[in-house]
mmCIF file of C-alpha atoms and ligand atoms in Angstrom:
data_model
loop_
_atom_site.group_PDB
_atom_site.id
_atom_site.type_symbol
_atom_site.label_atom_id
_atom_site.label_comp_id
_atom_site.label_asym_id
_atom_site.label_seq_id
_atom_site.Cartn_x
_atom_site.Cartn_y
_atom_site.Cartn_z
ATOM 1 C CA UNK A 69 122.522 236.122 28.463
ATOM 2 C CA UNK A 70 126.158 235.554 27.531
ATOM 3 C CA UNK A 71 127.211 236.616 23.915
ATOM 4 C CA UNK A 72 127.406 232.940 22.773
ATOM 5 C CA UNK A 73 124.012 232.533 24.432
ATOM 6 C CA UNK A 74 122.596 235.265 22.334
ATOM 7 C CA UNK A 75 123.802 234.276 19.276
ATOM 8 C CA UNK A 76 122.510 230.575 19.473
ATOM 9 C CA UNK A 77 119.230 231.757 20.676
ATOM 10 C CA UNK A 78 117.404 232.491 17.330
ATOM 11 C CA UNK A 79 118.815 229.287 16.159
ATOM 12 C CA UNK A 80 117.319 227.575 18.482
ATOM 13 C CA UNK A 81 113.756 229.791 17.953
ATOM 14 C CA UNK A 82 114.255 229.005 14.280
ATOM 15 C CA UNK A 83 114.851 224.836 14.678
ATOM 16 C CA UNK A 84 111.475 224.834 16.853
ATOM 17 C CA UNK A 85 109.530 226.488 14.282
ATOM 18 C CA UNK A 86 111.471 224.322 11.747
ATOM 19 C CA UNK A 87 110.180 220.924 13.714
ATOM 20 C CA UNK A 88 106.795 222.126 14.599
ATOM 21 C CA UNK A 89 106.203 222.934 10.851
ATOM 22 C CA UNK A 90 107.249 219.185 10.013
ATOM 23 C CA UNK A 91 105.572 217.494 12.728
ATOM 24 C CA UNK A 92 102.454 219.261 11.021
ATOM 25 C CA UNK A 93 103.488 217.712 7.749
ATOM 26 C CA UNK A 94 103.801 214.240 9.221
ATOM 27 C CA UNK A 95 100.566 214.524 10.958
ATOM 28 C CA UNK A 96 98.627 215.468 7.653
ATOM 29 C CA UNK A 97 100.729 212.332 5.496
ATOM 30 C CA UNK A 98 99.188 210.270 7.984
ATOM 31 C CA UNK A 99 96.003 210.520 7.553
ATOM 32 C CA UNK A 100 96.009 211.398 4.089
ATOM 33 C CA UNK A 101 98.482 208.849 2.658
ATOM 34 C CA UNK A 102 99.605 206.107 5.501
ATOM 35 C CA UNK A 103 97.352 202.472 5.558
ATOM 36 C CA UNK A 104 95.572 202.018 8.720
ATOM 37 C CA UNK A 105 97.681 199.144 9.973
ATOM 38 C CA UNK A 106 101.490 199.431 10.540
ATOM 39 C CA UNK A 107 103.286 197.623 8.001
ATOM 40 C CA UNK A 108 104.230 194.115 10.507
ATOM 41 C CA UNK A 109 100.575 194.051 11.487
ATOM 42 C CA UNK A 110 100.239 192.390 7.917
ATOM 43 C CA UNK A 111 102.525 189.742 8.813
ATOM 44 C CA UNK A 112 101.340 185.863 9.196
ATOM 45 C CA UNK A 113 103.343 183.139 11.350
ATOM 46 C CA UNK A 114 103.169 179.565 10.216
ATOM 47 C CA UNK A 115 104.769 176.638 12.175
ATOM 48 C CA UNK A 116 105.933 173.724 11.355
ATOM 49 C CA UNK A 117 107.859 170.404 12.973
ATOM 50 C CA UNK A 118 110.491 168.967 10.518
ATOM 51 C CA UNK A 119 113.273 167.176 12.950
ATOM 52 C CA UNK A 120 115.942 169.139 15.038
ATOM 53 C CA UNK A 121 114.545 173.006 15.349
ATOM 54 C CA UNK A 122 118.366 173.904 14.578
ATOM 55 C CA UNK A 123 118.084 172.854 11.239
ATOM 56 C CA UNK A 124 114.253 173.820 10.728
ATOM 57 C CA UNK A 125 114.880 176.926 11.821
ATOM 58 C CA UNK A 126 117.838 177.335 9.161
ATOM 59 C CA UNK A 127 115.580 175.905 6.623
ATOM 60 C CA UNK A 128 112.986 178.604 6.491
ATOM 61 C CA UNK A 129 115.045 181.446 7.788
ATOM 62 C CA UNK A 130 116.438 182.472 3.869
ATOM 63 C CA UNK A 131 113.560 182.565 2.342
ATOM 64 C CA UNK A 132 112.530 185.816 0.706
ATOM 65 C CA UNK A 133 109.384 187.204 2.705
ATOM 66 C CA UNK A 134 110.541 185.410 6.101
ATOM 67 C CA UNK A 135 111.144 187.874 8.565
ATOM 68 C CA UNK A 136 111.674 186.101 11.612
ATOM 69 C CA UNK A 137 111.753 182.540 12.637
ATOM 70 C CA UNK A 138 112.071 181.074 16.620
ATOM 71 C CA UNK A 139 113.152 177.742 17.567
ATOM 72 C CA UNK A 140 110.495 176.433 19.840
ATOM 73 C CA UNK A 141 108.223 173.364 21.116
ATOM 74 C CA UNK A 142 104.488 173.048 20.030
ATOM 75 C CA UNK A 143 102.006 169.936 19.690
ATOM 76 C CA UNK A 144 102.406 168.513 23.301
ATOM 77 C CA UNK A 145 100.356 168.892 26.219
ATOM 78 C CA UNK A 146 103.394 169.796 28.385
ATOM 79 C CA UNK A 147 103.144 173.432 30.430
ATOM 80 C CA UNK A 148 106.677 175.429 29.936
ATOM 81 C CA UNK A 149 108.668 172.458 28.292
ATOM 82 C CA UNK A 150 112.523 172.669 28.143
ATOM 83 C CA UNK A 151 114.885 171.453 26.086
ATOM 84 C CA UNK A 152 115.843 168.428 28.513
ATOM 85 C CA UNK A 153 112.156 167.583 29.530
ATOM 86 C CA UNK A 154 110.248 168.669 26.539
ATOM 87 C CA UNK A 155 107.234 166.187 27.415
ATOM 88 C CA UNK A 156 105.399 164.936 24.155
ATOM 89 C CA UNK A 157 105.878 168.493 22.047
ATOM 90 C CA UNK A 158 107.815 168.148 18.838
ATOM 91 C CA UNK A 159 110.986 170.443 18.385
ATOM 92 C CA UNK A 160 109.207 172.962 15.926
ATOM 93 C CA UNK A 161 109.672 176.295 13.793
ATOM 94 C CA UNK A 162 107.413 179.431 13.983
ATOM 95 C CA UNK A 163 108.121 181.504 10.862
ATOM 96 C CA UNK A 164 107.080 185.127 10.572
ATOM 97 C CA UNK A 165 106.077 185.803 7.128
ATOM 98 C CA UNK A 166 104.634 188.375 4.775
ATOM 99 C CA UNK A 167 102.004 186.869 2.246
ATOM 100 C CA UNK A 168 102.467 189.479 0.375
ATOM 101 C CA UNK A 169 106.117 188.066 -0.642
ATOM 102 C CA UNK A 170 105.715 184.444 -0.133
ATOM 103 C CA UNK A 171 102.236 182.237 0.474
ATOM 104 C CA UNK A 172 101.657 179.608 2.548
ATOM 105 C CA UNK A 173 101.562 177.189 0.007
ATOM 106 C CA UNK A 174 105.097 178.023 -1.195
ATOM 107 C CA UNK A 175 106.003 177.333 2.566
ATOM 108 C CA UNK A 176 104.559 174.270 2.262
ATOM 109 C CA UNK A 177 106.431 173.437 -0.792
ATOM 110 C CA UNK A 178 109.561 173.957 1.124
ATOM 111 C CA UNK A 179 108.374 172.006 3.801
ATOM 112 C CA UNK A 180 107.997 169.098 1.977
ATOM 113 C CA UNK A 181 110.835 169.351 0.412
ATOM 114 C CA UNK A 182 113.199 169.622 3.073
ATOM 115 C CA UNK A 183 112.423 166.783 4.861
ATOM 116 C CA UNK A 184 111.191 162.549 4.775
ATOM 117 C CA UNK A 185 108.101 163.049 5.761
ATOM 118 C CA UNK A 186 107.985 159.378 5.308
ATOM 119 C CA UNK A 187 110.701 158.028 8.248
ATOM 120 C CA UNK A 188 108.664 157.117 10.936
ATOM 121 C CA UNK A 189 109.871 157.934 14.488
ATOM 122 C CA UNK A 190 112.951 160.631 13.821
ATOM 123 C CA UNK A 191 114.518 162.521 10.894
ATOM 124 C CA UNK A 192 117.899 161.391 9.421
ATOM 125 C CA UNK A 193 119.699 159.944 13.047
ATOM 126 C CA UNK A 194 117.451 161.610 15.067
ATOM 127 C CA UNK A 195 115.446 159.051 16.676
ATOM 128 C CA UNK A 196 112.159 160.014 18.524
ATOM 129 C CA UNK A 197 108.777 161.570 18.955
ATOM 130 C CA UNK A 198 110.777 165.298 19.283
ATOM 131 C CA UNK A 199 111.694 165.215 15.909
ATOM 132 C CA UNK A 200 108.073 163.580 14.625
ATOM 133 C CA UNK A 201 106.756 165.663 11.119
ATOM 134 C CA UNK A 202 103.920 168.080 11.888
ATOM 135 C CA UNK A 203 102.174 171.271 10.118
ATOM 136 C CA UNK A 204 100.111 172.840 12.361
ATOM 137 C CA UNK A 205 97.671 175.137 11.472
ATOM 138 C CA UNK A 206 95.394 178.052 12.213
ATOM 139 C CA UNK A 207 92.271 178.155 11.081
ATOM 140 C CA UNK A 208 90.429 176.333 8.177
ATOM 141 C CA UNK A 209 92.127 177.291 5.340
ATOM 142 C CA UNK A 210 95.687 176.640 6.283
ATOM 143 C CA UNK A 211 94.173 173.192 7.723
ATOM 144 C CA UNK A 212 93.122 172.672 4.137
ATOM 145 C CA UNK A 213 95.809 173.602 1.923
ATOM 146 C CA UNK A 214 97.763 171.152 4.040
ATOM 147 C CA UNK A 215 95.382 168.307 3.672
ATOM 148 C CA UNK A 216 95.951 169.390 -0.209
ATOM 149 C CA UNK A 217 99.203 169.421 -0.066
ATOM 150 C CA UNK A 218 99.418 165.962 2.149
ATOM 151 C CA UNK A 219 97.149 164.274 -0.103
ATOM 152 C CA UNK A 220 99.656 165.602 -3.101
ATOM 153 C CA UNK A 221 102.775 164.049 -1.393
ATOM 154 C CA UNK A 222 101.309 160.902 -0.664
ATOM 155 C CA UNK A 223 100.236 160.284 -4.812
ATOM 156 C CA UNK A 224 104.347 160.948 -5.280
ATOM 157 C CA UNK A 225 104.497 156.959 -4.311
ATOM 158 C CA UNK A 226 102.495 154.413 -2.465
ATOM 159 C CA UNK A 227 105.312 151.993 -1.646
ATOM 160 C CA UNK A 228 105.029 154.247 1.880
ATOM 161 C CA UNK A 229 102.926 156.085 4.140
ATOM 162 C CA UNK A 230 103.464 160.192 4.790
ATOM 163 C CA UNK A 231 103.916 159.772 8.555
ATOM 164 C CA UNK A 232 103.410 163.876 8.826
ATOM 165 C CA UNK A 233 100.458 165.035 11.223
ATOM 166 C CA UNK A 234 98.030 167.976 10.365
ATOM 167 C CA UNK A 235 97.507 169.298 13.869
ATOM 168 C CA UNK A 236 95.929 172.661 15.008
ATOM 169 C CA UNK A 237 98.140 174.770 16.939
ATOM 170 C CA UNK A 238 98.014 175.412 20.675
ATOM 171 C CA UNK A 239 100.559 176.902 22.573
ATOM 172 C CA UNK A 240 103.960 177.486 20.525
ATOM 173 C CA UNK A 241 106.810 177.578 23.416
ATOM 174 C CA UNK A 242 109.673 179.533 21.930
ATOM 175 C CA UNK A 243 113.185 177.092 23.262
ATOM 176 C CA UNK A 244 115.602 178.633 25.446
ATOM 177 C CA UNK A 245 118.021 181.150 23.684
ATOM 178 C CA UNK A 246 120.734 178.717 23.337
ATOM 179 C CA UNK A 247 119.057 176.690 20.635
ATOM 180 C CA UNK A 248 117.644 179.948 18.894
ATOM 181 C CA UNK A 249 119.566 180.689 15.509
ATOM 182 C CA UNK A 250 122.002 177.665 16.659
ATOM 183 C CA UNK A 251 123.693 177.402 12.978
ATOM 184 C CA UNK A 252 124.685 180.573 13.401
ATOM 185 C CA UNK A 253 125.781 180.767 16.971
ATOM 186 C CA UNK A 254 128.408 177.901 15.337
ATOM 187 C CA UNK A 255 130.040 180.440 13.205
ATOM 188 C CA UNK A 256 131.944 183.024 14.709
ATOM 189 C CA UNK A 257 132.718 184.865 11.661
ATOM 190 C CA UNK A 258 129.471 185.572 10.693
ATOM 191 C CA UNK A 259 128.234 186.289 14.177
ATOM 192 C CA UNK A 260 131.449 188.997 13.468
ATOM 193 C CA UNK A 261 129.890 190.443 10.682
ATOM 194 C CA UNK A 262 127.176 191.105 11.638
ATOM 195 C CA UNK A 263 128.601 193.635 14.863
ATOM 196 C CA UNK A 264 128.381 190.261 17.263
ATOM 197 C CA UNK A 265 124.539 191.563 17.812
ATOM 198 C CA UNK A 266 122.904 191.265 21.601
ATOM 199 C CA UNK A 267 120.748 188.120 22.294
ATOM 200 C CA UNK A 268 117.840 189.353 22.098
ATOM 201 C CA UNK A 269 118.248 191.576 19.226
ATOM 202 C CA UNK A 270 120.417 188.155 17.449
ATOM 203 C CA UNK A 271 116.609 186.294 17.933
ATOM 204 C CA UNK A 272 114.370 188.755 16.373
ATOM 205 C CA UNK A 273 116.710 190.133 13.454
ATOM 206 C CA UNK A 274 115.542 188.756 9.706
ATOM 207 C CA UNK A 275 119.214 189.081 8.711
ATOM 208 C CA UNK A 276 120.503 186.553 11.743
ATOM 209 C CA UNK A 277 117.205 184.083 10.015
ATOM 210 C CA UNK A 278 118.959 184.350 6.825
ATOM 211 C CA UNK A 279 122.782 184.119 8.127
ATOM 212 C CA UNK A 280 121.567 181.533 9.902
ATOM 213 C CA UNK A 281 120.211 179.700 6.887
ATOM 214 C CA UNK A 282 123.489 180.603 4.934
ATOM 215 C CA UNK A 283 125.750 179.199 7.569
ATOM 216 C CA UNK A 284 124.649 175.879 6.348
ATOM 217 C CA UNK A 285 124.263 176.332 2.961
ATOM 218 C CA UNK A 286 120.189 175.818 3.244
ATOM 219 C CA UNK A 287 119.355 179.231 1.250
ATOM 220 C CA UNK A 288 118.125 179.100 -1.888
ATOM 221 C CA UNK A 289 121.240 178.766 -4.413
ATOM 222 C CA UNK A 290 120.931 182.314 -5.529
ATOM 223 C CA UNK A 291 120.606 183.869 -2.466
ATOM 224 C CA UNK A 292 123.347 181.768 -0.947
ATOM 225 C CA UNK A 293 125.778 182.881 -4.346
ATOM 226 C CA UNK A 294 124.412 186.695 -3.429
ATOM 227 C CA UNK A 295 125.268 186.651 0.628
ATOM 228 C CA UNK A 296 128.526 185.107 -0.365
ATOM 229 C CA UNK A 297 129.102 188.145 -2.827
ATOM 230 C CA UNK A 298 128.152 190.369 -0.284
ATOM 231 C CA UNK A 299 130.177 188.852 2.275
ATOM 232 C CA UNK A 300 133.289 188.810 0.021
ATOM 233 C CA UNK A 301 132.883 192.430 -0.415
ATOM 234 C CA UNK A 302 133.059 193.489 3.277
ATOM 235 C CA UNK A 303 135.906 190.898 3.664
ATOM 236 C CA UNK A 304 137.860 192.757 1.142
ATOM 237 C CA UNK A 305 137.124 195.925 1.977
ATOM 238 C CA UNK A 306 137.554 195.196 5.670
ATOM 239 C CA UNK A 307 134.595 197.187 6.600
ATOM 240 C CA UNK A 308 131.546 198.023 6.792
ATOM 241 C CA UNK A 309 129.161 195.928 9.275
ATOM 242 C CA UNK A 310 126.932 193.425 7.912
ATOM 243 C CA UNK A 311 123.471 195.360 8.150
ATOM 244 C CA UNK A 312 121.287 193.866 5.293
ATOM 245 C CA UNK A 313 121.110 191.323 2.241
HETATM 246 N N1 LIG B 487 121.294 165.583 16.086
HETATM 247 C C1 LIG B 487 121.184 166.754 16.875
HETATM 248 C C2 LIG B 487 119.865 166.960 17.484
HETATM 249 C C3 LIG B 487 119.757 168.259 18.113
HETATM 250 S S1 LIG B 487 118.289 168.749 18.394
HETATM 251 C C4 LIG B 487 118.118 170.295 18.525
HETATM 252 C C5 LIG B 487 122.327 166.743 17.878
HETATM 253 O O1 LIG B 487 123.371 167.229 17.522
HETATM 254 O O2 LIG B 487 122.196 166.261 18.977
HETATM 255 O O3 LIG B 487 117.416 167.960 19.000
#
């Protein structure tokens, strides 16, 4: 053994015992202190057609207790739509979302109010079944708290009908990455900030939903006012990366 060899040796010897007394601390925390289910196993996805998936996507991407939202295609009968030959599936949002931080009915809320539920064939000057106005549930009581909250809407006025469709969910088809977290793809400076992420890491990050949200100005107002604090900061400063909100 060389003399630098030697000297490193117990080191080494010592670290070991070091990591093999911790690993014995970790084990006991577990299954003293840790809940049975990783944290994201308590996470719920809700989906929802409102019109172009680039701007539903935005629309629930900010919210505080979404984690993840994915562009995608749900409702039809159609086997691996596309983009270009979608079939009879409406362009959709599934959002990933803790209940603990925000309930289904507040999504609802949002739904509602981010869209006319009452234009019949399109949304704004999109014109067609793609862009109809669906909730689609899972289960009986998300099917019921959206008759609730249909019912609700349609008592707002009766000079028109709530064309919006309570449908059970089949098969959601995430779209191609292209149209995933499209606001954002449309600003290079943010894309920037954030370390110009990887695809795939771009489509499941909860700080892309939110940027993504931000980009055109569909946050909530104070959360919008905070990101643009936040972003002012690191514009300033000229550093660091844009890791978290
Ligand atoms: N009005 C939009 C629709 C896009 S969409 C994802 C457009 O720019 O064509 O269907």
């Amino acid at each position: 053994m060389s003399s630098s060899a030697r000297s490193v040796f117990p080191l080494i010897l010592l670290m070991a015992s070091f990591l093999d007394g911790a690993q014995c601390i970790r084990f006991l925390g577990r299954i003293s202190e840790q809940p049975k289910e990783p944290p994201n196993q308590s996470l719920k996805t809700a989906v929802f057609a409102l019109g172009s998936f680039w701007r539903s996507e935005a629309v629930f991407g900010c919210l505080h207790g979404v984690v993840r939202t994915t562009a995608g295609y749900a409702g039809g009968s159609k086997t691996n739509p596309e983009y270009r030959s979608l079939g009879n599936h409406a362009e959709s949002v599934q959002v990933e979302y803790d209940p603990r931080l925000i309930s289904y009915r507040q999504l609802l809320e949002v739904f509602w109010s981010s869209h006319d539920s009452r234009q019949v064939f399109g949304q704004g000057p999109d014109v067609g079944s793609q862009y109809r106005s669906v909730i689609f549930v899972n289960g009986t009581e998300e099917s019921r708290l959206a008759a609730f909250s249909k019912e609700r809407e349609q008592t707002k006025s009766k000079s028109s009908v709530v064309t919006t469709q309570i449908q059970q969910i089949g098969t959601f088809y995430p779209a191609e990455p292209e149209h995933q977290k499209f606001e954002l793809k449309r600003n290079p400076f943010l894309l920037q900030l954030m370390g110009n992420l990887p695809e795939e890491e771009l489509e499941r990050s909860s700080l892309a939903a939110k940027l993504n949200g931000f980009a055109v100005d569909l946050c909530p107002p104070n959360v919008q006012k905070q990101i643009d604090v936040k972003i002012n900061d690191i514009v300033e400063k000229g550093w660091p990366v844009l890791r978290e909100i």
